Short mmCIF file of C-alpha atoms in Angstrom, two decimals:
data_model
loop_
_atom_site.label_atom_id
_atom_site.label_comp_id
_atom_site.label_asym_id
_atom_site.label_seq_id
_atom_site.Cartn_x
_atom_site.Cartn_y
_atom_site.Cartn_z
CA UNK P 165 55.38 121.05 68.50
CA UNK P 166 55.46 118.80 65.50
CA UNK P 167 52.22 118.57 63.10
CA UNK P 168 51.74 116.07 60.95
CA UNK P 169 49.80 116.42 57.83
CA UNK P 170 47.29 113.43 56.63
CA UNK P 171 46.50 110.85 58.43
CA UNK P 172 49.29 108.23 59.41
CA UNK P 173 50.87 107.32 62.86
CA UNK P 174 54.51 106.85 63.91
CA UNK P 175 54.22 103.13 63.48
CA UNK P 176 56.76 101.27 61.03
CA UNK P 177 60.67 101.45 62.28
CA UNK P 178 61.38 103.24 58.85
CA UNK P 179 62.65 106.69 59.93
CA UNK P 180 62.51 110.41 57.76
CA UNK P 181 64.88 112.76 58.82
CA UNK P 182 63.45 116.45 59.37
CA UNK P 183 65.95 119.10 58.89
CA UNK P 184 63.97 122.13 60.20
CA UNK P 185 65.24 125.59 60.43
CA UNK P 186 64.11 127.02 63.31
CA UNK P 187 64.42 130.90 62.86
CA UNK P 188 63.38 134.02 64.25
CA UNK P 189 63.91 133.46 68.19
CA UNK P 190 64.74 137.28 69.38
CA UNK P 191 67.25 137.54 72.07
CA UNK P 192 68.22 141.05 74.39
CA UNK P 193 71.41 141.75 73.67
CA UNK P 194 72.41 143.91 76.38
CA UNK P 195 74.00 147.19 76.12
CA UNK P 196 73.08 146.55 71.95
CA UNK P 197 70.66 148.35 70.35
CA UNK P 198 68.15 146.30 68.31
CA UNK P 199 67.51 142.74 68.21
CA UNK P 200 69.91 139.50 67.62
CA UNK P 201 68.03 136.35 66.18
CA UNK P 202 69.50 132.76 66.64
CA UNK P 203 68.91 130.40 64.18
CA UNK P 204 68.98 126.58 64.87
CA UNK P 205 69.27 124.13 62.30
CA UNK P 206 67.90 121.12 64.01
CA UNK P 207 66.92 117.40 63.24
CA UNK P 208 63.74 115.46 64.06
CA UNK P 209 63.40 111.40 63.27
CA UNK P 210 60.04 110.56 62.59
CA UNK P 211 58.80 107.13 61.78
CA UNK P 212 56.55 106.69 58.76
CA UNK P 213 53.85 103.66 58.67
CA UNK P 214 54.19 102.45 54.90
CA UNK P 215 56.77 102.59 52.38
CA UNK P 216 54.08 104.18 50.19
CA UNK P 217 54.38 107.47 52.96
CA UNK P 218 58.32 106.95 53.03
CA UNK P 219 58.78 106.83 49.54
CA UNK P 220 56.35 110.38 48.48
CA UNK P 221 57.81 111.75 51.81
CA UNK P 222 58.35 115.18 51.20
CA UNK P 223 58.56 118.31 53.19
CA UNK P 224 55.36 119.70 52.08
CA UNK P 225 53.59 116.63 54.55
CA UNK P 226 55.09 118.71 57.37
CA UNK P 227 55.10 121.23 59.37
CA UNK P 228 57.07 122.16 62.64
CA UNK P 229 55.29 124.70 65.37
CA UNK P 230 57.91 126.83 68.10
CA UNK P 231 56.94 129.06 70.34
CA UNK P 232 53.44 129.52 68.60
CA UNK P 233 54.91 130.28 65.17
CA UNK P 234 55.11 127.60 62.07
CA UNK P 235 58.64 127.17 61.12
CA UNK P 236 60.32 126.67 57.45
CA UNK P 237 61.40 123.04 56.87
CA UNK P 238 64.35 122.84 54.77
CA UNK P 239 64.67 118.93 53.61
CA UNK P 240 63.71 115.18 54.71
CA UNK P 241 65.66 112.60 54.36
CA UNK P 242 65.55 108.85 55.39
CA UNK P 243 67.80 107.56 58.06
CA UNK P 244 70.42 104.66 56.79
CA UNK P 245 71.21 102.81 59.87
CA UNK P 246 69.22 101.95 62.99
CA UNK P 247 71.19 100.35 66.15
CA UNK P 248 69.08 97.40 67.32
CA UNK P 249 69.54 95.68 70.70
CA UNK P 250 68.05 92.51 71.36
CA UNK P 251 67.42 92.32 75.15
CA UNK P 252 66.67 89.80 77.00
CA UNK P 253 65.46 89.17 80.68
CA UNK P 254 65.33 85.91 81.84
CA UNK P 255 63.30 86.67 84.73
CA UNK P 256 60.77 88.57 83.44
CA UNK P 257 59.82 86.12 80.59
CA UNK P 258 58.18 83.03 79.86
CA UNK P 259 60.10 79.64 78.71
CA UNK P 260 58.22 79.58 75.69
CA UNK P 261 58.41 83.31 75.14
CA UNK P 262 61.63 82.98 75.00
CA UNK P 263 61.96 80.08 72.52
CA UNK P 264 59.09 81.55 70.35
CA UNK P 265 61.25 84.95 70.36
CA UNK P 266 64.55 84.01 69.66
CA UNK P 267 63.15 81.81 66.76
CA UNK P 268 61.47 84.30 65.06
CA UNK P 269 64.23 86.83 65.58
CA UNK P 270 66.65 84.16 64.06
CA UNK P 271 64.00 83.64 60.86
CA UNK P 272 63.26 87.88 60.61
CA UNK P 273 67.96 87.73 60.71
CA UNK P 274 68.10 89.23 57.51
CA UNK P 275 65.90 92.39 57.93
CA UNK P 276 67.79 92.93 61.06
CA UNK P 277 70.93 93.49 59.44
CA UNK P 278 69.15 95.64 56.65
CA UNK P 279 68.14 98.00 59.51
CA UNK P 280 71.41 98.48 60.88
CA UNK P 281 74.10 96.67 63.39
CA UNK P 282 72.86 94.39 66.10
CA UNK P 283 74.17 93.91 69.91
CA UNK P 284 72.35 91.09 71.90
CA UNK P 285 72.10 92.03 76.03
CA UNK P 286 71.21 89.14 78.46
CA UNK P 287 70.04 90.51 81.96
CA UNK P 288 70.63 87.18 84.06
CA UNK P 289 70.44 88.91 86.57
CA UNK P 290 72.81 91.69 85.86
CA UNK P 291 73.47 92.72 81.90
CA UNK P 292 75.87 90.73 79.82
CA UNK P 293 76.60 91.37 76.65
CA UNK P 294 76.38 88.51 74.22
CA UNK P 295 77.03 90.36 71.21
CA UNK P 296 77.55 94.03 69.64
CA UNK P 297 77.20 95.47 66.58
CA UNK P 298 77.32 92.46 64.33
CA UNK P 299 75.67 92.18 61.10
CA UNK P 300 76.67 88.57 60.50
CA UNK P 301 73.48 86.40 59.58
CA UNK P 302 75.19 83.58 60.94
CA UNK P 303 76.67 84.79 64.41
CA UNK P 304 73.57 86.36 65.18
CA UNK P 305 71.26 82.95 64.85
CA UNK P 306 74.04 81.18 66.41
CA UNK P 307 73.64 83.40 69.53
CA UNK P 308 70.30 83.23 69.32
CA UNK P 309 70.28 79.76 69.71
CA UNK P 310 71.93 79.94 72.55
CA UNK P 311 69.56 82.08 74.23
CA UNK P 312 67.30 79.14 74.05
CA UNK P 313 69.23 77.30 76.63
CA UNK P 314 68.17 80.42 79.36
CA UNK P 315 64.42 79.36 78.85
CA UNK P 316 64.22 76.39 81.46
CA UNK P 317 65.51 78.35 84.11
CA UNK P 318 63.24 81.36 83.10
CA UNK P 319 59.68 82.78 84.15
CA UNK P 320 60.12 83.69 87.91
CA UNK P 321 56.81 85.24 88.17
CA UNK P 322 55.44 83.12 86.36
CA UNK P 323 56.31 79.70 88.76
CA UNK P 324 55.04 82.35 91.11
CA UNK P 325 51.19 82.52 89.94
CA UNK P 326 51.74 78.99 88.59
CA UNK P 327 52.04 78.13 92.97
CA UNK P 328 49.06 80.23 94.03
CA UNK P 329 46.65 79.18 91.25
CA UNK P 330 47.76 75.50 92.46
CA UNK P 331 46.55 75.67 95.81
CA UNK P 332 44.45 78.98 95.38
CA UNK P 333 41.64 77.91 97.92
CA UNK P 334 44.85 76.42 100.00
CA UNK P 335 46.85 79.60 100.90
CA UNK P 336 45.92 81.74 103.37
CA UNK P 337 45.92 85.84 102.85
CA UNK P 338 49.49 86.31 104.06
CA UNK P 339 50.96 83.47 102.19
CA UNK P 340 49.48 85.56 99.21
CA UNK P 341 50.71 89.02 100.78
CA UNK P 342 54.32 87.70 100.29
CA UNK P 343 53.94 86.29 97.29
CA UNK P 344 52.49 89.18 95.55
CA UNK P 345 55.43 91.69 97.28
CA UNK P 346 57.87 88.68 96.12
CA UNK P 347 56.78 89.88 92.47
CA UNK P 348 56.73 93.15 93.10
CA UNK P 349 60.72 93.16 93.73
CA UNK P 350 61.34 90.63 90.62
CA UNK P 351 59.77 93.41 88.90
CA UNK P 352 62.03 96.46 90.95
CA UNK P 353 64.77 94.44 90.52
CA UNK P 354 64.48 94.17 86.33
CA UNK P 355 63.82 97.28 85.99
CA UNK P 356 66.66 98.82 88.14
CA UNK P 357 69.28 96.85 86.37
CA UNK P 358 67.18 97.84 82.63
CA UNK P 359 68.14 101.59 84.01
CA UNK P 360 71.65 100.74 85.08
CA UNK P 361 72.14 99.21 81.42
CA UNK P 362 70.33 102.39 79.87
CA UNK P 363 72.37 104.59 81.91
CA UNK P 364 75.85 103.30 80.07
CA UNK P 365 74.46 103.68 76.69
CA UNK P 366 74.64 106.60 74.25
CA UNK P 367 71.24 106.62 71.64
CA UNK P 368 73.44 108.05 68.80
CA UNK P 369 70.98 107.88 65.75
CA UNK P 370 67.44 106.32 65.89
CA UNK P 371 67.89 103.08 67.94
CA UNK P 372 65.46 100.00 68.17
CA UNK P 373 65.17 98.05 71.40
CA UNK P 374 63.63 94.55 71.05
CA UNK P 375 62.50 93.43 74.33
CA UNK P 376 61.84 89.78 75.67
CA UNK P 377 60.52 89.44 78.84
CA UNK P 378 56.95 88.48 78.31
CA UNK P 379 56.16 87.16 81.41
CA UNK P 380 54.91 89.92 84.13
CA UNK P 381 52.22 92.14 83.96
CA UNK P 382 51.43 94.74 86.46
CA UNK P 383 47.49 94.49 86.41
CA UNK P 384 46.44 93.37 90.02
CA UNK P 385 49.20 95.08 91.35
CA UNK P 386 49.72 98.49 93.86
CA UNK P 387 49.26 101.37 92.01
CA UNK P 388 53.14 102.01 92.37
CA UNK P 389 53.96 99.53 90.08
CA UNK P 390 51.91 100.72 87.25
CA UNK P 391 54.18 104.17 87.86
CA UNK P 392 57.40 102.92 87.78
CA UNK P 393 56.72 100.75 84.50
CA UNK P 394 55.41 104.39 83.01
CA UNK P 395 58.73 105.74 83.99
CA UNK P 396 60.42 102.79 82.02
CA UNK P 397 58.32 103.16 79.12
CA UNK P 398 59.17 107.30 79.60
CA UNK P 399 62.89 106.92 80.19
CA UNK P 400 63.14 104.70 77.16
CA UNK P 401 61.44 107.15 74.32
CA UNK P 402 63.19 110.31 75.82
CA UNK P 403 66.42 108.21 75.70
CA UNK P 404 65.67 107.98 71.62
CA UNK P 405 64.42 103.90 71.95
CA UNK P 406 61.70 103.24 69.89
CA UNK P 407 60.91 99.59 72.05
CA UNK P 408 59.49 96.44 70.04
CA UNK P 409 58.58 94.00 73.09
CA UNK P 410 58.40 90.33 71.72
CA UNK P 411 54.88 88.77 73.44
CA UNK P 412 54.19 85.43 71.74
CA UNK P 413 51.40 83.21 72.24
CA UNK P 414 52.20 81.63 75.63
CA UNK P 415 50.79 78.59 77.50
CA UNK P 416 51.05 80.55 80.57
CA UNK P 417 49.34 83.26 78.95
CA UNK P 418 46.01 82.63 81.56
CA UNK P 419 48.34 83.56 84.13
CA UNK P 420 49.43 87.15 82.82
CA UNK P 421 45.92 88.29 81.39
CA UNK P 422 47.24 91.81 81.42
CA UNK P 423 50.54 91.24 79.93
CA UNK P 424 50.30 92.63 76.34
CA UNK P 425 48.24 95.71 77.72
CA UNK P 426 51.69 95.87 80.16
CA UNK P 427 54.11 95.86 77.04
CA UNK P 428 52.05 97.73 75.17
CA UNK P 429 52.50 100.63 77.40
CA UNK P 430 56.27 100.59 77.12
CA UNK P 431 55.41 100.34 72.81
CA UNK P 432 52.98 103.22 72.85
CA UNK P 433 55.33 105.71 74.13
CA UNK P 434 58.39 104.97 71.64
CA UNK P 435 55.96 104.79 68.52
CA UNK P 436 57.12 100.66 68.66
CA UNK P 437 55.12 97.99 68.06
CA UNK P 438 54.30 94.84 69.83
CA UNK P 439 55.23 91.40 68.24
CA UNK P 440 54.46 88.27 68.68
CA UNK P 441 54.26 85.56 65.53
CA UNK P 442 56.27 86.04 63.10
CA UNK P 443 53.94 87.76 60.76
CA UNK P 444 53.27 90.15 63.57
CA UNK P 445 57.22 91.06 63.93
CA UNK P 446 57.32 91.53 59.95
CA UNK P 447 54.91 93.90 60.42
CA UNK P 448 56.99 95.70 63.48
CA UNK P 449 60.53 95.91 61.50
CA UNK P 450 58.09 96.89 58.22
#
């Protein structure tokens, strides 16, 4: 159990490094009179909100429960390098999203690099990569640029609603049944190939996911749904993601009315941010 002392969040992708030296766990060594202790000298990444917190951050605004018992903290320190992966998912974004992201991702280039190495992942419909590690300014805008191209062809669900809300008094209750499951497995299918991705990567050091795919939500939907994007948002902070999902302003935007409460979810749980004009994303890679 981790404390924190004041009154700040785990908000801005700046990370302190906790090394805590957790002491004092007795263990029964058999056929050995007495008692052995194990000491662990372990690390915990944190995220302060403000440079003004990072900067004064000291070990005294800490303090790190086990077992029941506070434990000594021995030093904090502040992360150099994040690995950030752009991701992108045709499917489950809109065509402006897309062109509104990648934009503002190319403009926010230079912070990017500051934070660390960056590796751009299309899922069209299975994962491609596009780009790793590269901190060149250039190559990454140019490759952002090309994402643009992906946005006619994008927005799946969202040609979906765009039909029913068409000829809403038109389409009868099974027409709608189909549609609706049609969604559902859009949705199944993202996420299954999101996973598959996940499962080949190795979170070595604090690592920052930027997610496009701004156009589902699940509100509306079976109760199922809702569970399996929990497990997403789950998987990715036990994985060591902290998840930045890109939701611009959108012109289908009426169609998804639960769509940032949907990313936010998957934000929430990795101590991310959601970001959406470019002022917003400033604010996210703080």
């Amino acid at each position: 159990m981790i404390k924190r002392q004041g009154n700040w969040g785990l908000r801005s992708l700046w990370v302190a490094v906790l090394s805590a030296l957790l002491a004092a766990w007795p263990l029964a060594a058999q056929g050995t009179p007495g008692e052995s202790v194990l000491t662990l000298d372990q690390e915990i990444l944190l995220v302060p909100p403000s440079a003004a917190v990072r900067d004064g951050f000291g070990p005294g605004d800490l303090s790190v429960t086990l077992a029941g018992r506070e434990q000594p903290i021995v030093s904090t320190g502040k992360v150099d390098s994040w690995r950030i992966v752009i991701y992108l998912d045709p499917a489950l974004a809109t065509p402006d999203g897309i062109r509104q992201s990648t934009a503002a991702l190319a403009s926010a280039t230079p912070t990017l690099v500051a934070l660390g190495p960056v590796d751009i992942v299309v899922a069209d419909p299975f994962t491609d990569s596009y780009l790793e590690g590269s901190r060149d300014q250039a190559e990454i805008r140019s490759v952002l640029e090309e994402l643009e191209e992906l946005a006619d062809a994008a927005g799946e669900i969202v040609a979906l609603r765009e039909e029913l809300s068409e000829d809403a008094n038109g389409i009868d209750g099974q027409t709608r049944q189909l549609a609706i499951q049609e969604e559902i497995e859009i949705q199944q299918e993202s996420r299954l190939e999101l996973m598959r991705w996940l499962s080949r990567e190795t979170a070595a050091g604090p690592s920052l996911l930027i997610l496009i795919q701004d156009g589902f939500d699940i509100e509306g939907l079976p109760a199922e749904v809702a569970d399996a994007h929990g497990r997403i948002a789950t998987t990715l902070a036990t994985a060591g993601w902290t998840v930045v999902p890109m939701v611009p302003d959108s012109v289908y935007a009426q169609l998804l009315p639960g769509r940032s409460e949907t990313m936010e979810i998957l934000a929430d749980a990795s101590g991310g941010l959601l970001a959406g004009p470019s002022e917003n994303l400033d604010a996210a890679l703080g």
